[in-house]
């Protein structure tokens, strides 16, 4: 019962011819599914257009962000003093109220001025406006402005008298203190 078609030699020949047929069919299918050069070119053009559009959108977004940032900076400069001005309104109101009193005594006027000064000092503190009163300190040309030198028992270049207080705002000199400095012994 030997079947000539099922012999090992015939199976090998069939397999070889089967592989050959499969490869030939696969090659034909593969060449049929590859896009033509024109189709590849169109696909690449579409991708290039997509990338160009995305780049334009990103560029526009960057310009919008830059413009918004400039507007924010402009508004910050314009309204930076808003908080401080709000604090000063209470001081102005107190001064106007003091002037509106028809009959004032020296004591009531002094009490009103002291209260107004406390409000002003409070407004300065809330807004980091710090007073420079350097009596007894070494002269610092970054914070003080010497008007003159006076003979003194203190060490040379020590602040003896403050003629006008100076002010710092956030560790930056707003106005230097006007001082008299010791000449030394």
XYZ file of N, CA, C and O in Angstrom:
740
model
N 0.786 -1.156 0.000
C 0.000 0.000 0.000
C 0.842 1.238 0.000
O 0.562 2.168 0.674
N 1.729 1.217 -0.713
C 2.535 2.401 -0.786
C 2.005 3.308 -1.871
O 1.758 2.899 -2.973
N 1.830 4.500 -1.505
C 1.300 5.504 -2.410
C 2.473 6.325 -2.914
O 3.214 6.904 -2.127
N 2.657 6.397 -4.221
C 3.815 7.115 -4.720
C 3.740 8.613 -4.409
O 4.738 9.286 -4.330
N 2.577 9.088 -4.187
C 2.477 10.515 -3.903
C 2.884 10.837 -2.480
O 3.226 11.983 -2.178
N 2.886 9.861 -1.563
C 3.200 10.133 -0.171
C 4.607 9.723 0.198
O 4.917 9.642 1.368
N 5.448 9.464 -0.719
C 6.821 9.103 -0.404
C 7.559 10.351 0.069
O 7.200 11.483 -0.293
N 8.607 10.118 0.859
C 9.344 11.289 1.358
C 9.905 12.131 0.228
O 9.951 13.348 0.332
N 10.323 11.548 -0.845
C 10.858 12.319 -1.953
C 9.782 13.194 -2.561
O 10.013 14.340 -2.911
N 8.598 12.645 -2.714
C 7.520 13.428 -3.316
C 7.069 14.530 -2.356
O 6.716 15.618 -2.779
N 7.081 14.273 -1.039
C 6.732 15.319 -0.058
C 7.731 16.464 -0.115
O 7.355 17.619 -0.037
N 8.997 16.159 -0.260
C 10.031 17.194 -0.338
C 9.832 18.014 -1.590
O 9.940 19.240 -1.571
N 9.521 17.362 -2.692
C 9.321 18.086 -3.938
C 8.090 18.961 -3.832
O 8.080 20.101 -4.302
N 7.058 18.459 -3.191
C 5.826 19.229 -3.044
C 6.055 20.446 -2.157
O 5.585 21.548 -2.429
N 6.821 20.251 -1.087
C 7.122 21.335 -0.174
C 7.928 22.403 -0.888
O 7.658 23.590 -0.761
N 8.920 21.979 -1.629
C 9.757 22.929 -2.342
C 8.904 23.702 -3.328
O 8.955 24.920 -3.400
N 8.096 22.959 -4.066
C 7.259 23.652 -5.034
C 6.220 24.495 -4.304
O 5.860 25.570 -4.766
N 5.734 24.071 -3.119
C 4.782 24.853 -2.317
C 5.394 26.150 -1.830
O 4.770 27.201 -1.867
N 6.643 26.097 -1.368
C 7.327 27.303 -0.930
C 7.535 28.236 -2.095
O 7.375 29.438 -1.977
N 7.890 27.679 -3.220
C 8.109 28.498 -4.399
C 6.833 29.175 -4.812
O 6.811 30.368 -5.120
N 5.748 28.467 -4.772
C 4.459 29.051 -5.142
C 4.072 30.124 -4.142
O 3.657 31.219 -4.514
N 4.255 29.862 -2.851
C 3.907 30.830 -1.820
C 4.743 32.092 -1.970
O 4.227 33.202 -1.870
N 6.040 31.956 -2.203
C 6.914 33.125 -2.376
C 6.502 33.929 -3.597
O 6.484 35.155 -3.574
N 6.158 33.247 -4.670
C 5.748 33.934 -5.888
C 4.466 34.703 -5.656
O 4.348 35.866 -6.037
N 3.509 34.104 -4.963
C 2.235 34.771 -4.674
C 2.474 35.956 -3.741
O 1.951 37.048 -3.949
N 3.321 35.751 -2.725
C 3.611 36.832 -1.788
C 4.302 37.989 -2.499
O 4.015 39.144 -2.241
N 5.214 37.703 -3.402
C 5.911 38.746 -4.140
C 4.937 39.528 -5.002
O 5.015 40.752 -5.097
N 3.992 38.827 -5.632
C 3.003 39.521 -6.462
C 2.097 40.405 -5.606
O 1.799 41.536 -5.967
N 1.657 39.879 -4.458
C 0.796 40.648 -3.572
C 1.567 41.846 -3.035
O 1.064 42.955 -2.968
N 2.824 41.659 -2.688
C 3.654 42.715 -2.109
C 3.862 43.842 -3.112
O 3.757 45.009 -2.764
N 4.142 43.533 -4.339
C 4.333 44.573 -5.339
C 3.028 45.267 -5.663
O 3.025 46.444 -5.986
N 1.926 44.589 -5.522
C 0.639 45.225 -5.791
C 0.260 46.188 -4.674
O -0.405 47.184 -4.923
N 0.678 45.946 -3.413
C 0.280 46.790 -2.298
C 1.215 47.974 -2.088
O 0.869 48.883 -1.368
N 2.388 47.974 -2.652
C 3.282 49.116 -2.502
C 2.696 50.320 -3.245
O 2.275 50.199 -4.386
N 2.666 51.485 -2.581
C 2.139 52.650 -3.273
C 3.130 53.117 -4.330
O 4.331 52.936 -4.224
N 2.603 53.733 -5.325
C 3.464 54.240 -6.394
C 4.236 55.453 -5.883
O 3.931 56.012 -4.832
N 5.191 55.870 -6.647
C 6.022 57.016 -6.258
C 5.156 58.264 -6.134
O 5.345 59.063 -5.217
N 4.189 58.412 -7.012
C 3.306 59.579 -6.940
C 2.489 59.569 -5.652
O 2.305 60.600 -5.003
N 2.001 58.369 -5.276
C 1.224 58.265 -4.045
C 2.099 58.548 -2.834
O 1.685 59.210 -1.892
N 3.331 58.039 -2.849
C 4.266 58.319 -1.763
C 4.556 59.818 -1.686
O 4.600 60.405 -0.604
N 4.738 60.440 -2.838
C 5.016 61.874 -2.889
C 3.831 62.667 -2.317
O 4.025 63.586 -1.528
N 2.601 62.307 -2.682
C 1.413 62.979 -2.168
C 1.306 62.807 -0.655
O 0.958 63.739 0.065
N 1.602 61.605 -0.174
C 1.553 61.348 1.273
C 2.580 62.211 2.005
O 2.289 62.789 3.055
N 3.767 62.318 1.421
C 4.808 63.155 2.040
C 4.424 64.634 1.995
O 4.690 65.380 2.939
N 3.790 65.063 0.900
C 3.329 66.451 0.819
C 2.286 66.734 1.896
O 2.307 67.790 2.520
N 1.381 65.782 2.121
C 0.367 65.953 3.164
C 1.004 66.071 4.544
O 0.622 66.919 5.346
N 1.996 65.205 4.805
C 2.700 65.272 6.093
C 3.414 66.603 6.241
O 3.398 67.219 7.301
N 4.074 67.053 5.166
C 4.781 68.337 5.207
C 3.797 69.474 5.471
O 4.081 70.382 6.262
N 2.637 69.438 4.853
C 1.618 70.462 5.063
C 1.129 70.441 6.511
O 0.968 71.489 7.131
N 0.904 69.232 7.044
C 0.484 69.105 8.442
C 1.527 69.701 9.375
O 1.197 70.445 10.297
N 2.799 69.365 9.139
C 3.878 69.885 9.990
C 3.990 71.399 9.862
O 4.221 72.099 10.850
N 3.825 71.922 8.656
C 3.908 73.364 8.445
C 2.760 74.060 9.181
O 2.966 75.086 9.843
N 1.549 73.499 9.091
C 0.404 74.067 9.802
C 0.626 74.041 11.315
O 0.334 75.013 12.014
N 1.153 72.927 11.810
C 1.433 72.823 13.246
C 2.486 73.848 13.660
O 2.377 74.483 14.721
N 3.492 74.047 12.827
C 4.536 75.041 13.120
C 3.941 76.446 13.140
O 4.247 77.236 14.030
N 3.070 76.757 12.173
C 2.433 78.081 12.151
C 1.592 78.304 13.401
O 1.623 79.387 13.994
N 0.845 77.281 13.812
C 0.033 77.410 15.024
C 0.916 77.622 16.249
O 0.612 78.454 17.104
N 2.004 76.871 16.327
C 2.917 77.016 17.468
C 3.553 78.405 17.469
O 3.704 79.035 18.521
N 3.917 78.894 16.306
C 4.510 80.238 16.203
C 3.494 81.298 16.638
O 3.828 82.208 17.397
N 2.251 81.179 16.178
C 1.202 82.132 16.562
C 0.951 82.074 18.064
O 0.790 83.117 18.719
N 0.934 80.873 18.617
C 0.730 80.727 20.059
C 1.867 81.375 20.836
O 1.645 82.057 21.837
N 3.104 81.200 20.369
C 4.250 81.839 21.014
C 4.147 83.357 20.972
O 4.434 84.036 21.964
N 3.708 83.890 19.848
C 3.537 85.345 19.735
C 2.418 85.828 20.651
O 2.529 86.890 21.269
N 1.343 85.058 20.757
C 0.257 85.423 21.667
C 0.718 85.422 23.117
O 0.363 86.311 23.892
N 1.495 84.420 23.491
C 2.014 84.343 24.859
C 2.921 85.542 25.133
O 2.833 86.170 26.194
N 3.796 85.881 24.176
C 4.695 87.031 24.348
C 3.891 88.326 24.490
O 4.155 89.143 25.371
N 2.863 88.499 23.662
C 2.036 89.705 23.716
C 1.298 89.793 25.053
O 1.269 90.853 25.695
N 0.731 88.658 25.509
C 0.031 88.655 26.795
C 0.986 88.962 27.947
O 0.623 89.677 28.891
N 2.193 88.434 27.873
C 3.183 88.706 28.919
C 3.547 90.190 28.946
O 3.673 90.784 30.027
N 3.703 90.806 27.774
C 3.999 92.241 27.727
C 2.841 93.052 28.306
O 3.067 94.029 29.027
N 1.613 92.655 28.002
C 0.454 93.342 28.569
C 0.419 93.194 30.089
O 0.125 94.158 30.801
N 0.731 91.990 30.586
C 0.749 91.767 32.031
C 1.820 92.622 32.705
O 1.581 93.189 33.776
N 2.986 92.717 32.089
C 4.056 93.538 32.648
C 3.638 95.007 32.646
O 3.857 95.725 33.628
N 3.034 95.443 31.569
C 2.569 96.821 31.475
C 1.540 97.117 32.571
O 1.606 98.157 33.235
N 0.595 96.199 32.774
C -0.406 96.384 33.825
C 0.244 96.377 35.208
O -0.153 97.131 36.097
N 1.233 95.504 35.409
C 1.914 95.439 36.699
C 2.619 96.758 36.991
O 2.581 97.260 38.121
N 3.269 97.343 35.987
C 3.926 98.643 36.183
C 2.890 99.730 36.463
O 3.088 100.578 37.332
N 1.811 99.695 35.733
C 0.779 100.731 35.840
C 0.079 100.689 37.198
O -0.212 101.734 37.785
N -0.201 99.481 37.699
C -0.978 99.354 38.925
C -0.155 98.879 40.126
O -0.726 98.467 41.135
N 1.160 98.952 40.048
C 2.012 98.483 41.139
C 1.769 99.268 42.425
O 1.874 98.731 43.520
N 1.449 100.510 42.307
C 1.275 101.374 43.462
C -0.149 101.297 44.032
O -0.450 101.911 45.046
N -1.017 100.499 43.424
C -2.424 100.443 43.815
C -2.613 100.071 45.288
O -3.375 100.730 46.008
N -1.928 99.065 45.768
C -2.076 98.633 47.163
C -1.626 99.740 48.116
O -2.316 100.051 49.089
N -0.496 100.327 47.817
C 0.038 101.391 48.667
C -0.887 102.607 48.645
O -1.155 103.222 49.677
N -1.399 102.952 47.482
C -2.315 104.086 47.367
C -3.575 103.837 48.188
O -4.103 104.760 48.832
N -4.053 102.615 48.187
C -5.223 102.279 49.002
C -4.963 102.499 50.483
O -5.834 102.973 51.223
N -3.756 102.161 50.931
C -3.390 102.374 52.333
C -3.304 103.868 52.656
O -3.643 104.295 53.757
N -2.850 104.654 51.708
C -2.696 106.092 51.940
C -4.035 106.832 51.962
O -4.113 107.945 52.490
N -5.069 106.238 51.390
C -6.378 106.889 51.403
C -6.881 107.120 52.835
O -7.479 108.159 53.127
N -6.624 106.185 53.734
C -7.030 106.344 55.134
C -6.293 107.510 55.773
O -6.868 108.270 56.565
N -5.035 107.679 55.420
C -4.240 108.801 55.948
C -4.817 110.121 55.445
O -4.997 111.076 56.213
N -5.122 110.186 54.177
C -5.700 111.404 53.597
C -7.044 111.720 54.254
O -7.334 112.879 54.588
N -7.871 110.689 54.454
C -9.172 110.891 55.103
C -9.002 111.473 56.504
O -9.748 112.378 56.915
N -8.020 110.979 57.238
C -7.764 111.489 58.591
C -7.320 112.942 58.564
O -7.750 113.746 59.399
N -6.470 113.283 57.620
C -6.023 114.677 57.509
C -7.187 115.604 57.154
O -7.316 116.701 57.720
N -8.043 115.175 56.238
C -9.208 115.979 55.862
C -10.172 116.125 57.038
O -10.740 117.207 57.259
N -10.357 115.062 57.810
C -11.245 115.121 58.977
C -10.687 116.090 60.019
O -11.444 116.840 60.652
N -9.365 116.096 60.194
C -8.750 117.011 61.158
C -8.941 118.470 60.730
O -9.193 119.343 61.569
N -8.851 118.724 59.457
C -9.033 120.094 58.967
C -10.499 120.523 58.973
O -10.807 121.726 58.988
N -11.414 119.574 58.963
C -12.842 119.886 58.920
C -13.402 120.288 60.277
O -14.484 120.872 60.359
N -12.704 120.007 61.353
C -13.184 120.361 62.700
C -13.107 121.881 62.855
O -12.023 122.470 62.702
N -14.249 122.545 63.157
C -14.252 124.014 63.194
C -13.442 124.607 64.344
O -12.691 125.555 64.144
N -13.588 124.045 65.516
C -12.847 124.598 66.660
C -11.904 123.527 67.171
O -12.322 122.525 67.717
N -10.631 123.768 66.991
C -9.640 122.783 67.401
C -8.808 123.354 68.538
O -8.456 124.527 68.538
N -8.465 122.462 69.428
C -7.507 122.838 70.455
C -6.168 122.261 70.039
O -6.088 121.363 69.188
N -5.148 122.770 70.623
C -3.809 122.274 70.299
C -3.696 120.799 70.640
O -3.121 120.015 69.876
N -4.281 120.402 71.764
C -4.198 119.002 72.188
C -4.960 118.075 71.233
O -4.466 116.995 70.874
N -6.154 118.468 70.799
C -6.924 117.617 69.883
C -6.247 117.554 68.515
O -6.234 116.515 67.861
N -5.689 118.700 68.107
C -4.981 118.720 66.827
C -3.747 117.816 66.886
O -3.489 117.038 65.959
N -3.011 117.882 67.992
C -1.821 117.034 68.167
C -2.209 115.561 68.200
O -1.553 114.717 67.586
N -3.278 115.220 68.880
C -3.741 113.828 68.958
C -4.136 113.327 67.571
O -3.823 112.181 67.191
N -4.804 114.169 66.797
C -5.191 113.790 65.434
C -3.987 113.571 64.537
O -3.945 112.627 63.736
N -2.986 114.447 64.670
C -1.767 114.302 63.863
C -1.020 113.027 64.254
O -0.504 112.305 63.394
N -0.961 112.725 65.554
C -0.297 111.495 66.003
C -1.008 110.257 65.466
O -0.355 109.297 65.044
N -2.345 110.281 65.480
C -3.115 109.161 64.937
C -2.867 109.009 63.437
O -2.682 107.899 62.928
N -2.822 110.126 62.739
C -2.561 110.094 61.297
C -1.155 109.566 61.020
O -0.955 108.777 60.091
N -0.182 109.965 61.827
C 1.186 109.462 61.673
C 1.230 107.950 61.891
O 1.906 107.230 61.147
N 0.486 107.445 62.873
C 0.432 105.998 63.117
C -0.147 105.275 61.900
O 0.329 104.202 61.518
N -1.180 105.863 61.289
C -1.762 105.257 60.086
C -0.743 105.234 58.951
O -0.639 104.251 58.209
N 0.012 106.316 58.822
C 1.024 106.396 57.763
C 2.139 105.377 57.998
O 2.550 104.680 57.061
N 2.601 105.264 59.221
C 3.643 104.282 59.551
C 3.136 102.866 59.291
O 3.862 102.021 58.753
N 1.878 102.615 59.629
C 1.279 101.298 59.371
C 1.232 101.008 57.869
O 1.539 99.887 57.431
N 0.862 102.006 57.080
C 0.833 101.833 55.620
C 2.235 101.554 55.085
O 2.415 100.717 54.193
N 3.235 102.230 55.621
C 4.626 101.992 55.213
C 5.042 100.555 55.538
O 5.641 99.876 54.718
N 4.724 100.107 56.752
C 5.105 98.750 57.169
C 4.437 97.679 56.304
O 5.067 96.698 55.927
N 3.166 97.877 55.988
C 2.443 96.899 55.176
C 3.009 96.802 53.767
O 2.857 95.789 53.101
N 3.663 97.846 53.314
C 4.187 97.877 51.946
C 5.708 97.832 51.890
O 6.303 98.214 50.884
N 6.340 97.365 52.964
C 7.789 97.153 53.038
C 8.585 98.429 52.772
O 9.642 98.402 52.164
N 8.069 99.562 53.241
C 8.773 100.834 53.162
C 9.401 101.052 54.534
O 8.705 101.322 55.508
N 10.723 100.900 54.603
C 11.428 100.873 55.883
C 12.207 102.166 56.070
O 12.901 102.638 55.161
N 12.115 102.702 57.270
C 12.777 103.953 57.619
C 14.256 103.712 57.922
O 14.609 102.739 58.585
N 15.121 104.612 57.434
C 16.551 104.555 57.755
C 16.841 105.702 58.713
O 16.731 106.868 58.342
N 17.196 105.383 59.943
C 17.585 106.372 60.937
C 18.889 105.878 61.557
O 18.901 105.198 62.582
N 20.032 106.213 60.945
C 21.298 105.559 61.278
C 22.175 106.207 62.354
O 23.391 106.084 62.301
N 21.608 106.904 63.335
C 22.428 107.547 64.359
C 23.282 106.506 65.063
O 22.785 105.476 65.501
N 24.594 106.765 65.125
C 25.529 105.872 65.803
C 26.079 104.772 64.901
O 27.004 104.053 65.294
N 25.571 104.630 63.695
C 26.063 103.605 62.765
C 27.237 104.157 61.959
O 27.420 105.357 61.842
N 27.996 103.251 61.363
C 29.054 103.631 60.430
C 28.412 104.223 59.183
O 27.360 103.762 58.743
N 29.023 105.225 58.601
C 28.517 105.848 57.376
C 28.553 104.831 56.235
O 29.562 104.179 55.997
N 27.427 104.675 55.554
C 27.309 103.768 54.410
C 26.861 104.599 53.207
O 25.720 105.055 53.168
N 27.747 104.816 52.244
C 27.387 105.678 51.107
C 26.235 105.125 50.257
O 25.658 105.851 49.469
N 25.906 103.860 50.435
C 24.783 103.281 49.703
C 23.439 103.648 50.333
O 22.415 103.649 49.659
N 23.456 103.946 51.641
C 22.215 104.258 52.351
C 22.170 105.677 52.898
O 21.101 106.155 53.269
N 23.323 106.325 52.979
C 23.391 107.651 53.599
C 24.020 108.653 52.631
O 24.832 108.288 51.784
N 23.651 109.913 52.839
C 24.275 110.993 52.082
C 24.811 111.989 53.106
O 24.038 112.598 53.852
N 26.121 112.125 53.142
C 26.754 113.013 54.117
C 26.640 114.457 53.635
O 26.976 114.775 52.497
N 26.153 115.310 54.529
C 26.033 116.733 54.238
C 27.285 117.463 54.728
O 27.719 118.437 54.135
N 27.833 116.961 55.796
C 29.031 117.594 56.338
C 29.638 116.736 57.426
O 29.090 115.701 57.820
N 30.806 117.235 57.906
C 31.493 116.538 58.995
C 31.554 117.476 60.187
O 31.741 118.685 60.032
N 31.389 116.917 61.359
C 31.421 117.699 62.588
C 32.414 117.072 63.550
O 32.598 115.853 63.550
N 33.070 117.914 64.337
C 33.970 117.347 65.352
C 33.147 116.562 66.378
O 32.055 116.977 66.764
N 33.654 115.392 66.753
C 32.909 114.543 67.677
C 33.868 113.621 68.410
O 34.983 113.355 67.949
N 33.399 113.137 69.548
C 34.177 112.166 70.319
C 34.003 110.760 69.747
O 34.722 109.841 70.130
N 33.068 110.597 68.859
C 32.824 109.281 68.264
C 33.899 108.955 67.237
O 34.642 109.822 66.780
N 33.935 107.701 66.860
C 34.884 107.227 65.851
C 34.621 107.949 64.523
O 33.492 108.306 64.208
N 35.652 108.133 63.734
C 35.523 108.815 62.442
C 34.553 108.065 61.534
O 34.464 106.846 61.588
N 33.824 108.809 60.713
C 32.843 108.285 59.759
C 31.660 107.591 60.424
O 31.045 106.716 59.834
N 31.333 108.019 61.634
C 30.141 107.526 62.307
C 29.065 108.596 62.173
O 29.340 109.787 62.291
N 27.842 108.167 61.940
C 26.737 109.113 61.795
C 26.426 109.710 63.157
O 26.130 108.999 64.110
N 26.492 111.049 63.213
C 26.252 111.766 64.468
C 24.819 112.306 64.511
O 24.130 112.182 65.511
N 24.384 112.899 63.404
C 23.065 113.529 63.347
C 22.370 113.141 62.051
O 23.000 113.098 60.994
N 21.056 112.901 62.142
C 20.250 112.631 60.954
C 19.425 113.883 60.686
O 18.595 114.277 61.499
N 19.654 114.520 59.548
C 18.910 115.720 59.178
C 17.586 115.358 58.495
O 16.594 116.065 58.638
N 17.600 114.278 57.743
C 16.388 113.798 57.071
C 16.480 112.278 56.988
O 17.484 111.743 56.504
N 15.438 111.611 57.474
C 15.437 110.148 57.452
C 15.421 109.646 56.012
O 14.857 110.270 55.123
N 16.042 108.502 55.817
C 16.021 107.853 54.514
C 15.022 106.711 54.539
O 14.498 106.343 55.594
N 14.761 106.146 53.363
C 13.795 105.056 53.274
C 14.268 103.996 52.300
O 14.854 104.303 51.265
N 13.995 102.741 52.674
C 14.238 101.585 51.813
C 12.886 101.029 51.401
O 11.947 101.027 52.196
N 12.816 100.542 50.189
C 11.622 99.818 49.767
C 12.115 98.482 49.218
O 12.860 98.435 48.247
N 11.733 97.423 49.924
C 12.169 96.065 49.565
C 13.682 95.989 49.415
O 14.203 95.546 48.410
N 14.420 96.453 50.413
C 15.894 96.424 50.472
C 16.566 97.266 49.388
O 17.727 97.051 49.062
N 15.838 98.203 48.830
C 16.396 99.101 47.822
C 16.206 100.527 48.327
O 15.138 100.883 48.813
N 17.251 101.351 48.198
C 17.182 102.713 48.722
C 16.220 103.538 47.876
O 16.401 103.694 46.675
N 15.180 104.031 48.541
C 14.243 104.937 47.899
C 14.763 106.366 48.026
O 14.763 107.131 47.076
N 15.217 106.683 49.242
C 15.826 107.984 49.509
C 16.898 107.782 50.566
O 16.627 107.222 51.624
N 18.134 108.234 50.302
C 19.176 108.079 51.324
C 18.939 109.050 52.487
O 18.341 110.114 52.312
N 19.409 108.661 53.657
C 19.304 109.530 54.830
C 20.349 110.637 54.718
O 21.509 110.374 54.378
N 19.934 111.882 54.975
C 20.870 113.011 54.987
C 21.470 113.085 56.384
O 20.737 113.233 57.371
N 22.793 112.972 56.478
C 23.432 112.837 57.797
C 24.642 113.753 57.927
O 25.213 114.228 56.936
N 24.982 113.976 59.179
C 26.245 114.641 59.555
C 27.123 113.525 60.121
O 26.682 112.711 60.912
N 28.408 113.556 59.722
C 29.312 112.467 60.066
C 30.419 112.991 60.976
O 30.865 114.148 60.852
N 30.870 112.157 61.904
C 31.928 112.534 62.832
C 33.265 112.633 62.104
O 33.593 111.785 61.273
N 34.020 113.702 62.455
C 35.351 113.860 61.866
C 36.347 112.923 62.516
O 37.287 112.489 61.889
N 36.137 112.662 63.710
C 37.074 111.820 64.449
C 37.876 112.654 65.411
O 37.771 113.875 65.448
N 38.684 112.006 66.185
C 39.449 112.693 67.231
C 40.699 113.293 66.681
O 41.342 112.906 65.794
